[in-house]
Amino acid sequence: MLEKKILFPFARIHNPMLVEAHLENGVIQDAFISDTLYRGFEQILEGRPAFDMPYYTQRICGICSSVHAVAAAYAVEQALGMNVPPNGLIQRNLIMGSDFLQNHIRHFYLMSMPDYFKGPDIYPFIPHLEGDLRLTPEEDQRMTEHYFQAIEISRDAHAAFGVFGGKAPHGHGIVPGGCTMHVDADKINRYRGYLVKILEFIDNVMIPDVEFLAERYPEYVHLGKGNGNFLSVGAFTQPDGSTLFPHGTVLNDRHQPFDDRLITEEVTTAWYKSTKPAHPWQGTTEPDKNQPQGYTWVKAPRYQGHALEVGPLARAVIAKEKIIGYGAIGRHWSRVMETKKITQAAMIWLERLVPGAETLNTKVQQESGMGIGYVDAMRGALGHWVKIEKGRVKHYQIITPSAWNFSSRDEAGTCSVGELSIRGLTIKHPELKEAGRVIRSFDPCFSCSVHLIDGKQLRTLDVRV
Ligand code: NFE
């Protein structure tokens, strides 16, 4: 029997996602995943002072603000020929590292875990999303305690962000040329204090919890895999030029270097004015809700024509690190392990900060130019492309990680890794809980694609979390 199910708004992700699943005899045959709000940032940025880009673009999102600041700063620095002092580079890594930590801890416990345990009869656990819950009452109780601890620990990660960023989210510390915060022993010690607490939580609570989850729900380690093609653009540039996360691609099981020129974006089935597939230097962002095949505001980024998976699992594959699976819990496992990697690196970065040394160099070589800023963000590959004329933005394009993972379909009909990952899933739960487990494992963020709301369509919704 054929059945069409629509879930909207899809809860426990960042912002409004609509999932339309086509089922036959309880198995998902196809799915369309739609971002229902429009992002107008490319237009908002045009004509504004290039030096303001880290501040403006951070407003794209509240959960991944620092990565936009860093990508924008890189792009402007490349365009104008600027050099960042080592203290500035390290400070950026510390700001961004703490942002990754708050994100991953929050995502694992607050967004994803409620798919696997019941919780007590209080908000936010009621009404309960019953079905296929495998924890004993004692284990459930333990997971509930960890859920509430995670709120405090992710707050500590935000406090660490504030040490060098001034505040979180949308910190004030990252600007073209470096960072604004004076480095002293007090700040280093405060940041280290938060890190010690976070690392203890990761070692004693979070890693055991993800391993426990993999043991209790073993099929989900593999269920929900993508197409096996991965991208990382690298992140956490260090003063010696190396990056903590390497960049690269895996296409048809072959590791290859990443080449920016092979990226295109197209809008065949997205609500934009029709254009040919184009590199972001040529790409435009002109909304057109009348596109006959349109079903989402997310464009279709492609690499040599391939839809790619991005995020912690992709980074682990590209870095040739241990993975336990390519499915939903495989992604969670890689994300959790990444928190440990970042925390350990941050301990070393702290030691390399030089109290009193310069953190910022605003000298430019020219007032016009073109620059690219790549950062592998919490959810994966993020790119900013800027053209600057006489200090002002002439052209800006952004491709976010969730645009890679949840793109619209392209001219050839190829769907995103996110849509592909739930095809073939057997659904028993009336609210597609099985698909929810898989979709959330990507840590989708549609707020990176959301900035103007159609006020006429606003309505109040009952949302089950
Ligand atoms: Ni809004 Fe973001 C990240 C960016 S989009 S969270 O990570 O860029 O997926």
Short mmCIF file of N, CA and C in Angstrom, two decimals, residues 50 159 235 353 368 419:
data_model
loop_
_atom_site.label_atom_id
_atom_site.label_comp_id
_atom_site.label_asym_id
_atom_site.label_seq_id
_atom_site.Cartn_x
_atom_site.Cartn_y
_atom_site.Cartn_z
N ALA A 50 33.54 45.44 3.96
CA ALA A 50 34.08 44.08 4.01
C ALA A 50 34.53 43.71 5.42
N ALA A 159 30.69 29.43 28.03
CA ALA A 159 31.44 30.38 28.87
C ALA A 159 32.89 30.44 28.41
N ALA A 235 39.89 22.32 8.97
CA ALA A 235 39.59 23.37 9.97
C ALA A 235 40.65 23.41 11.06
N LEU A 353 49.62 30.02 23.36
CA LEU A 353 49.27 31.45 23.39
C LEU A 353 50.38 32.20 24.13
N SER A 368 40.69 46.11 -2.95
CA SER A 368 39.76 45.32 -3.76
C SER A 368 40.39 43.96 -4.00
N GLU A 419 18.45 12.80 2.15
CA GLU A 419 17.24 12.15 1.61
C GLU A 419 17.50 10.67 1.33
#
